[in-house]
Tab-separated table of C-alpha atoms in Angstrom:
chain	number	residue	atom	x	y	z
A	1	UNK	CA	-33.973	-5.041	130.702
A	2	UNK	CA	-31.905	-2.838	132.995
A	3	UNK	CA	-31.126	-5.509	135.323
A	4	UNK	CA	-29.745	-7.513	132.358
A	5	UNK	CA	-27.748	-4.919	131.176
A	6	UNK	CA	-26.169	-4.122	134.628
A	7	UNK	CA	-25.437	-7.740	135.078
A	8	UNK	CA	-23.706	-7.770	131.690
A	9	UNK	CA	-21.672	-5.013	132.474
A	10	UNK	CA	-20.591	-6.525	135.331
A	11	UNK	CA	-19.536	-9.876	133.930
A	12	UNK	CA	-17.188	-7.966	131.406
A	13	UNK	CA	-15.807	-6.272	134.190
A	14	UNK	CA	-15.129	-9.016	136.710
A	15	UNK	CA	-13.847	-11.112	133.122
A	16	UNK	CA	-11.458	-8.455	132.608
A	17	UNK	CA	-10.222	-7.898	136.331
A	18	UNK	CA	-9.643	-11.538	136.657
A	19	UNK	CA	-7.651	-11.974	133.295
A	20	UNK	CA	-5.622	-8.916	133.665
A	21	UNK	CA	-4.376	-9.650	137.082
A	22	UNK	CA	-3.790	-13.480	136.270
A	23	UNK	CA	-1.615	-12.417	133.613
A	24	UNK	CA	0.393	-9.583	135.397
A	25	UNK	CA	0.702	-12.177	138.633
A	26	UNK	CA	2.250	-14.921	136.444
A	27	UNK	CA	4.605	-12.304	134.890
A	28	UNK	CA	5.560	-11.207	138.424
A	29	UNK	CA	5.979	-15.046	139.436
A	30	UNK	CA	8.555	-15.491	136.604
A	31	UNK	CA	10.430	-12.235	137.739
A	32	UNK	CA	10.610	-13.400	141.395
A	33	UNK	CA	11.667	-16.623	139.942
A	34	UNK	CA	14.490	-15.002	138.143
A	35	UNK	CA	15.135	-12.201	140.924
A	36	UNK	CA	14.964	-12.785	144.599
A	37	UNK	CA	13.268	-9.448	145.533
A	38	UNK	CA	10.992	-9.537	148.488
A	39	UNK	CA	9.584	-6.155	147.373
A	40	UNK	CA	8.048	-7.842	144.358
A	41	UNK	CA	5.657	-10.026	146.418
A	42	UNK	CA	3.651	-6.805	147.385
A	43	UNK	CA	2.860	-5.771	143.764
A	44	UNK	CA	1.899	-9.698	143.496
A	45	UNK	CA	-0.150	-9.354	146.524
A	46	UNK	CA	-2.103	-6.464	144.780
A	47	UNK	CA	-2.753	-8.600	141.687
A	48	UNK	CA	-4.175	-11.600	144.050
A	49	UNK	CA	-6.328	-8.883	145.961
A	50	UNK	CA	-7.552	-7.462	142.587
A	51	UNK	CA	-8.271	-11.023	141.439
A	52	UNK	CA	-10.216	-11.682	144.461
A	53	UNK	CA	-12.356	-8.623	143.676
A	54	UNK	CA	-13.364	-10.038	140.362
A	55	UNK	CA	-14.261	-13.323	141.813
A	56	UNK	CA	-16.462	-11.748	144.312
A	57	UNK	CA	-17.951	-9.855	141.655
A	58	UNK	CA	-18.772	-13.108	139.812
A	59	UNK	CA	-21.290	-14.153	142.359
A	60	UNK	CA	-22.976	-10.777	142.328
A	61	UNK	CA	-23.055	-11.413	138.475
A	62	UNK	CA	-24.971	-14.786	139.264
A	63	UNK	CA	-27.583	-13.001	141.485
A	64	UNK	CA	-28.602	-10.537	138.584
A	65	UNK	CA	-29.228	-13.209	136.105
A	66	UNK	CA	-30.798	-15.193	138.510
A	67	UNK	CA	-33.684	-12.606	139.114
A	68	UNK	CA	-36.054	-13.065	141.086
A	69	UNK	CA	-33.453	-14.226	143.614
A	70	UNK	CA	-34.762	-13.242	147.133
A	71	UNK	CA	-31.643	-14.066	149.321
A	72	UNK	CA	-31.853	-14.603	152.919
A	73	UNK	CA	-30.287	-12.103	155.186
A	74	UNK	CA	-27.266	-14.086	156.424
A	75	UNK	CA	-26.408	-15.022	152.753
A	76	UNK	CA	-26.335	-11.228	151.689
A	77	UNK	CA	-24.402	-10.184	154.635
A	78	UNK	CA	-21.574	-12.914	153.874
A	79	UNK	CA	-21.516	-12.143	150.129
A	80	UNK	CA	-21.310	-8.356	150.836
A	81	UNK	CA	-18.814	-9.108	153.621
A	82	UNK	CA	-16.555	-10.885	151.087
A	83	UNK	CA	-16.614	-8.063	148.341
A	84	UNK	CA	-15.864	-5.465	150.845
A	85	UNK	CA	-12.907	-7.644	152.436
A	86	UNK	CA	-11.350	-7.937	148.897
A	87	UNK	CA	-11.908	-4.602	147.929
A	88	UNK	CA	-10.208	-3.171	151.342
A	89	UNK	CA	-7.318	-5.790	150.775
A	90	UNK	CA	-6.835	-4.146	146.996
A	91	UNK	CA	-6.683	-0.590	148.731
A	92	UNK	CA	-4.457	-2.046	151.533
A	93	UNK	CA	-2.063	-3.564	148.973
A	94	UNK	CA	-1.811	-0.053	146.970
A	95	UNK	CA	-0.372	1.364	150.111
A	96	UNK	CA	1.979	-1.046	150.805
A	97	UNK	CA	3.131	-0.923	147.289
A	98	UNK	CA	3.655	2.832	147.693
A	99	UNK	CA	5.361	2.300	151.013
A	100	UNK	CA	7.520	0.136	149.468
A	101	UNK	CA	8.443	2.438	146.540
A	102	UNK	CA	9.118	4.964	148.854
A	103	UNK	CA	11.634	3.121	151.024
A	104	UNK	CA	13.480	1.750	147.995
A	105	UNK	CA	14.504	5.452	147.159
A	106	UNK	CA	14.815	6.765	150.619
A	107	UNK	CA	16.841	3.906	152.056
A	108	UNK	CA	18.670	2.775	148.881
A	109	UNK	CA	21.554	1.132	150.689
A	110	UNK	CA	19.307	-0.352	153.578
A	111	UNK	CA	16.505	-1.788	151.238
A	112	UNK	CA	17.502	-4.982	150.842
A	113	UNK	CA	18.394	-5.538	154.853
A	114	UNK	CA	14.948	-3.974	155.964
A	115	UNK	CA	12.680	-5.709	153.039
A	116	UNK	CA	13.171	-9.180	154.173
A	117	UNK	CA	10.936	-12.112	153.612
A	118	UNK	CA	9.790	-12.719	157.269
A	119	UNK	CA	8.802	-8.890	157.358
A	120	UNK	CA	7.284	-8.922	154.031
A	121	UNK	CA	5.314	-12.094	155.373
A	122	UNK	CA	4.076	-10.336	158.328
A	123	UNK	CA	2.936	-7.332	156.798
A	124	UNK	CA	0.879	-9.233	154.216
A	125	UNK	CA	-0.714	-11.283	156.766
A	126	UNK	CA	-1.639	-8.223	158.919
A	127	UNK	CA	-2.977	-6.906	155.647
A	128	UNK	CA	-5.433	-9.432	155.119
A	129	UNK	CA	-6.401	-9.652	158.671
A	130	UNK	CA	-7.157	-5.997	158.583
A	131	UNK	CA	-8.956	-6.272	155.446
A	132	UNK	CA	-10.873	-8.951	156.656
A	133	UNK	CA	-11.803	-7.473	159.862
A	134	UNK	CA	-13.105	-4.383	157.659
A	135	UNK	CA	-15.169	-6.401	155.404
A	136	UNK	CA	-16.735	-8.638	158.234
A	137	UNK	CA	-17.306	-5.819	160.660
A	138	UNK	CA	-21.390	-5.989	160.040
A	139	UNK	CA	-20.854	-9.649	161.007
A	140	UNK	CA	-19.305	-8.880	164.110
A	141	UNK	CA	-21.285	-5.790	164.765
A	142	UNK	CA	-25.079	-6.635	163.762
A	143	UNK	CA	-25.883	-3.014	164.062
A	144	UNK	CA	-24.060	-2.190	161.146
A	145	UNK	CA	-26.689	-4.533	159.012
A	146	UNK	CA	-29.885	-3.112	157.434
A	147	UNK	CA	-32.967	-5.585	157.778
A	148	UNK	CA	-35.231	-5.214	154.735
A	149	UNK	CA	-36.924	-7.600	152.056
A	150	UNK	CA	-34.621	-7.513	148.826
A	151	UNK	CA	-34.608	-9.313	145.385
A	152	UNK	CA	-30.872	-9.303	145.391
A	153	UNK	CA	-27.582	-8.483	147.476
A	154	UNK	CA	-26.677	-4.687	147.397
A	155	UNK	CA	-24.462	-2.590	149.736
A	156	UNK	CA	-27.370	-0.355	151.066
A	157	UNK	CA	-29.877	-2.963	150.928
A	158	UNK	CA	-27.540	-5.286	153.418
A	159	UNK	CA	-25.364	-2.651	155.332
A	160	UNK	CA	-26.391	0.604	156.963
A	161	UNK	CA	-25.151	3.941	155.714
A	162	UNK	CA	-23.144	4.301	158.677
A	163	UNK	CA	-20.880	1.371	157.805
A	164	UNK	CA	-19.763	3.084	154.849
A	165	UNK	CA	-18.850	6.259	156.855
A	166	UNK	CA	-16.798	3.841	159.213
A	167	UNK	CA	-15.032	2.294	156.034
A	168	UNK	CA	-14.177	5.725	154.940
A	169	UNK	CA	-12.913	6.600	158.134
A	170	UNK	CA	-10.856	3.625	158.890
A	171	UNK	CA	-9.828	2.567	155.463
A	172	UNK	CA	-10.283	5.007	152.717
A	173	UNK	CA	-8.929	8.228	154.368
A	174	UNK	CA	-5.654	7.109	155.907
A	175	UNK	CA	-4.783	5.392	152.769
A	176	UNK	CA	-5.431	8.594	150.959
A	177	UNK	CA	-3.535	10.591	153.424
A	178	UNK	CA	-0.541	7.936	153.370
A	179	UNK	CA	-0.534	8.204	149.360
A	180	UNK	CA	-0.174	12.155	149.455
A	181	UNK	CA	2.578	12.102	152.252
A	182	UNK	CA	4.708	9.739	150.418
A	183	UNK	CA	4.543	11.451	147.195
A	184	UNK	CA	5.231	14.698	148.847
A	185	UNK	CA	8.155	13.093	150.838
A	186	UNK	CA	9.345	11.870	147.306
A	187	UNK	CA	9.126	15.027	145.817
A	188	UNK	CA	11.425	16.638	148.341
A	189	UNK	CA	13.777	13.801	148.200
A	190	UNK	CA	14.094	14.275	144.250
A	191	UNK	CA	14.450	18.176	144.896
A	192	UNK	CA	17.454	17.519	147.071
A	193	UNK	CA	18.945	15.008	144.418
A	194	UNK	CA	18.324	17.632	141.628
A	195	UNK	CA	20.180	20.170	143.636
A	196	UNK	CA	22.966	17.857	144.345
A	197	UNK	CA	23.299	17.116	140.458
A	198	UNK	CA	23.329	20.856	139.807
A	199	UNK	CA	25.968	21.063	142.058
A	200	UNK	CA	28.118	18.026	140.538
A	201	UNK	CA	27.285	19.552	137.075
A	202	UNK	CA	28.455	23.042	138.038
A	203	UNK	CA	32.084	21.694	139.378
A	204	UNK	CA	32.338	19.982	135.954
A	205	UNK	CA	32.355	16.365	137.223
A	206	UNK	CA	28.999	15.284	135.386
A	207	UNK	CA	28.733	13.416	132.340
A	208	UNK	CA	26.761	13.359	129.648
A	209	UNK	CA	23.829	10.969	130.967
A	210	UNK	CA	21.855	11.601	134.050
A	211	UNK	CA	22.595	9.614	137.200
A	212	UNK	CA	20.749	6.509	137.683
A	213	UNK	CA	19.707	7.614	140.990
A	214	UNK	CA	17.723	10.586	139.283
A	215	UNK	CA	16.105	8.288	136.804
A	216	UNK	CA	15.081	5.763	139.641
A	217	UNK	CA	13.554	8.536	141.783
A	218	UNK	CA	11.514	10.116	138.654
A	219	UNK	CA	10.048	6.618	137.947
A	220	UNK	CA	9.257	5.739	141.528
A	221	UNK	CA	7.467	8.856	141.786
A	222	UNK	CA	5.710	8.367	138.486
A	223	UNK	CA	4.361	4.904	139.802
A	224	UNK	CA	3.115	6.338	143.151
A	225	UNK	CA	1.619	9.507	141.237
A	226	UNK	CA	-0.309	7.074	139.000
A	227	UNK	CA	-1.567	4.829	141.777
A	228	UNK	CA	-2.613	7.949	143.651
A	229	UNK	CA	-4.492	9.310	140.913
A	230	UNK	CA	-6.395	6.256	139.606
A	231	UNK	CA	-6.957	5.327	143.164
A	232	UNK	CA	-8.786	8.918	144.047
A	233	UNK	CA	-10.524	9.147	141.007
A	234	UNK	CA	-11.619	5.608	141.218
A	235	UNK	CA	-13.296	5.483	144.528
A	236	UNK	CA	-13.626	9.228	146.023
A	237	UNK	CA	-16.807	9.587	144.212
A	238	UNK	CA	-18.089	6.835	145.801
A	239	UNK	CA	-17.269	7.333	149.464
A	240	UNK	CA	-18.292	10.841	149.130
A	241	UNK	CA	-21.815	9.875	147.856
A	242	UNK	CA	-21.719	7.232	150.745
A	243	UNK	CA	-21.258	9.973	153.167
A	244	UNK	CA	-23.606	12.313	151.929
A	245	UNK	CA	-26.272	9.330	151.784
A	246	UNK	CA	-25.438	8.964	155.466
A	247	UNK	CA	-26.165	12.662	156.082
A	248	UNK	CA	-28.728	13.437	154.057
A	249	UNK	CA	-30.787	10.258	152.903
A	250	UNK	CA	-32.860	11.628	150.177
A	251	UNK	CA	-30.041	13.459	148.681
A	252	UNK	CA	-28.277	10.783	146.542
A	253	UNK	CA	-30.304	7.806	145.240
A	254	UNK	CA	-29.264	4.513	146.288
A	255	UNK	CA	-29.099	3.365	142.751
A	256	UNK	CA	-26.773	5.932	141.590
A	257	UNK	CA	-24.432	4.848	144.059
A	258	UNK	CA	-24.725	1.244	143.689
A	259	UNK	CA	-25.002	0.899	139.730
A	260	UNK	CA	-22.384	3.592	138.951
A	261	UNK	CA	-20.171	5.044	141.661
A	262	UNK	CA	-19.553	1.619	142.840
A	263	UNK	CA	-18.602	0.282	139.590
A	264	UNK	CA	-15.894	3.073	139.084
A	265	UNK	CA	-14.315	1.949	142.204
A	266	UNK	CA	-14.312	-1.713	140.885
A	267	UNK	CA	-12.626	-0.440	137.870
A	268	UNK	CA	-9.422	0.482	140.031
A	269	UNK	CA	-9.023	-3.337	140.188
A	270	UNK	CA	-8.636	-3.250	136.684
A	271	UNK	CA	-6.601	-0.098	136.335
A	272	UNK	CA	-3.738	-1.400	138.421
A	273	UNK	CA	-2.732	-4.357	136.229
A	274	UNK	CA	-2.859	-2.078	133.230
A	275	UNK	CA	-0.832	0.262	134.984
A	276	UNK	CA	1.918	-1.719	135.781
A	277	UNK	CA	1.836	-3.675	132.228
A	278	UNK	CA	2.246	-0.464	130.912
A	279	UNK	CA	4.556	1.320	132.829
A	280	UNK	CA	7.125	-1.556	134.016
A	281	UNK	CA	9.225	-2.587	131.267
A	282	UNK	CA	10.263	-5.867	132.846
A	283	UNK	CA	6.473	-6.745	133.359
A	284	UNK	CA	5.923	-5.932	129.630
A	285	UNK	CA	9.035	-7.919	128.650
A	286	UNK	CA	7.453	-10.946	130.846
A	287	UNK	CA	4.046	-10.755	129.390
A	288	UNK	CA	5.585	-10.526	125.524
A	289	UNK	CA	7.473	-13.795	126.355
A	290	UNK	CA	4.724	-15.347	127.605
A	291	UNK	CA	2.788	-14.439	124.817
A	292	UNK	CA	5.335	-15.720	122.333
A	293	UNK	CA	5.516	-19.024	124.096
A	294	UNK	CA	1.463	-19.659	123.996
A	295	UNK	CA	1.543	-18.819	120.291
A	296	UNK	CA	4.700	-21.229	119.694
A	297	UNK	CA	2.606	-23.929	121.441
A	298	UNK	CA	-0.618	-23.207	119.411
A	299	UNK	CA	1.021	-23.413	116.178
A	300	UNK	CA	3.046	-26.449	117.059
A	301	UNK	CA	-0.172	-28.012	118.432
A	302	UNK	CA	-2.115	-27.142	114.844
A	303	UNK	CA	1.132	-28.661	112.957
A	304	UNK	CA	2.093	-25.427	111.630
A	305	UNK	CA	5.258	-25.171	113.802
A	306	UNK	CA	6.987	-28.242	112.168
A	307	UNK	CA	8.738	-26.113	109.173
A	308	UNK	CA	10.167	-24.069	111.596
A	309	UNK	CA	13.443	-24.520	113.260
A	310	UNK	CA	13.029	-24.960	117.201
A	311	UNK	CA	15.086	-22.064	118.398
A	312	UNK	CA	13.517	-21.343	121.549
A	313	UNK	CA	12.806	-18.026	123.144
A	314	UNK	CA	15.644	-15.813	124.301
A	315	UNK	CA	15.697	-15.682	127.891
A	316	UNK	CA	15.239	-12.266	129.622
A	317	UNK	CA	18.335	-10.567	130.637
A	318	UNK	CA	18.757	-10.061	134.451
A	319	UNK	CA	17.735	-7.159	136.004
A	320	UNK	CA	18.505	-5.758	139.592
A	321	UNK	CA	16.033	-5.718	142.072
A	322	UNK	CA	16.270	-1.920	142.525
A	323	UNK	CA	15.599	-1.775	138.869
A	324	UNK	CA	12.521	-3.664	139.178
A	325	UNK	CA	11.376	-1.620	142.452
A	326	UNK	CA	11.112	1.469	139.885
């Protein structure tokens, strides 16, 4: 019964992750078509990575509902390697998004020259290669594999606890440090801008509205702060418990890490699209237009739209790339 409940939770979580990220990805594709902004590809890549997390979890759901399963060692290692690599790609994509926001407010006049299509493509390819190396490291180094009898594929049933320590040192800790550094640097930039604004106001040159650069900085800092907070709350408990498990095998039960803390980490792939659909006005507008278009087609298919004039939907106003980067 407990296994079925855990499988049901995984199934619901995977469905929500795939649906939410697919909607955000569609909205971002529509924005990219209307605005040639290369920075949006980083956010689109984050949605794709989070969607892959959901798809890899679907395989684990099938295992949960197929008990007893008794998979082979190779099968479990490859399955959990795909889960780990997609999660690593999601974490690395978050760092690229944060770096892009930081660059947009630190080098606003050189942003379009620095963020070219070629550079974006190289960074994304490098991201997925690095994520694949992290995920498939136990395949390349069999010493990280755990050889034991099992009835399903789990992290600690397949990987050695030392592997989680390696992932923490190579992936999680550098990403967290980079998040904190970028946010602190943004605060410093915002403080300089605030001081400049006060000097302008003191000289009597300011109007009644805040300068757009100040508003842009606040939005960028808010985005990075939300990403950092959700990322830390989602993954930090899992990695801390994994490290404690490595140092003291009897301190933290494996079931607590695999059935609860890991689910909390997976929840980050659901929080990311929710954050963007809530905080980013342009993404909300695209989702609203998409929902209106689907509703109109459904009504027409049911025969209830024949009595209404075909007025279409208003196209969204064209927005600047810098505004999208906020």
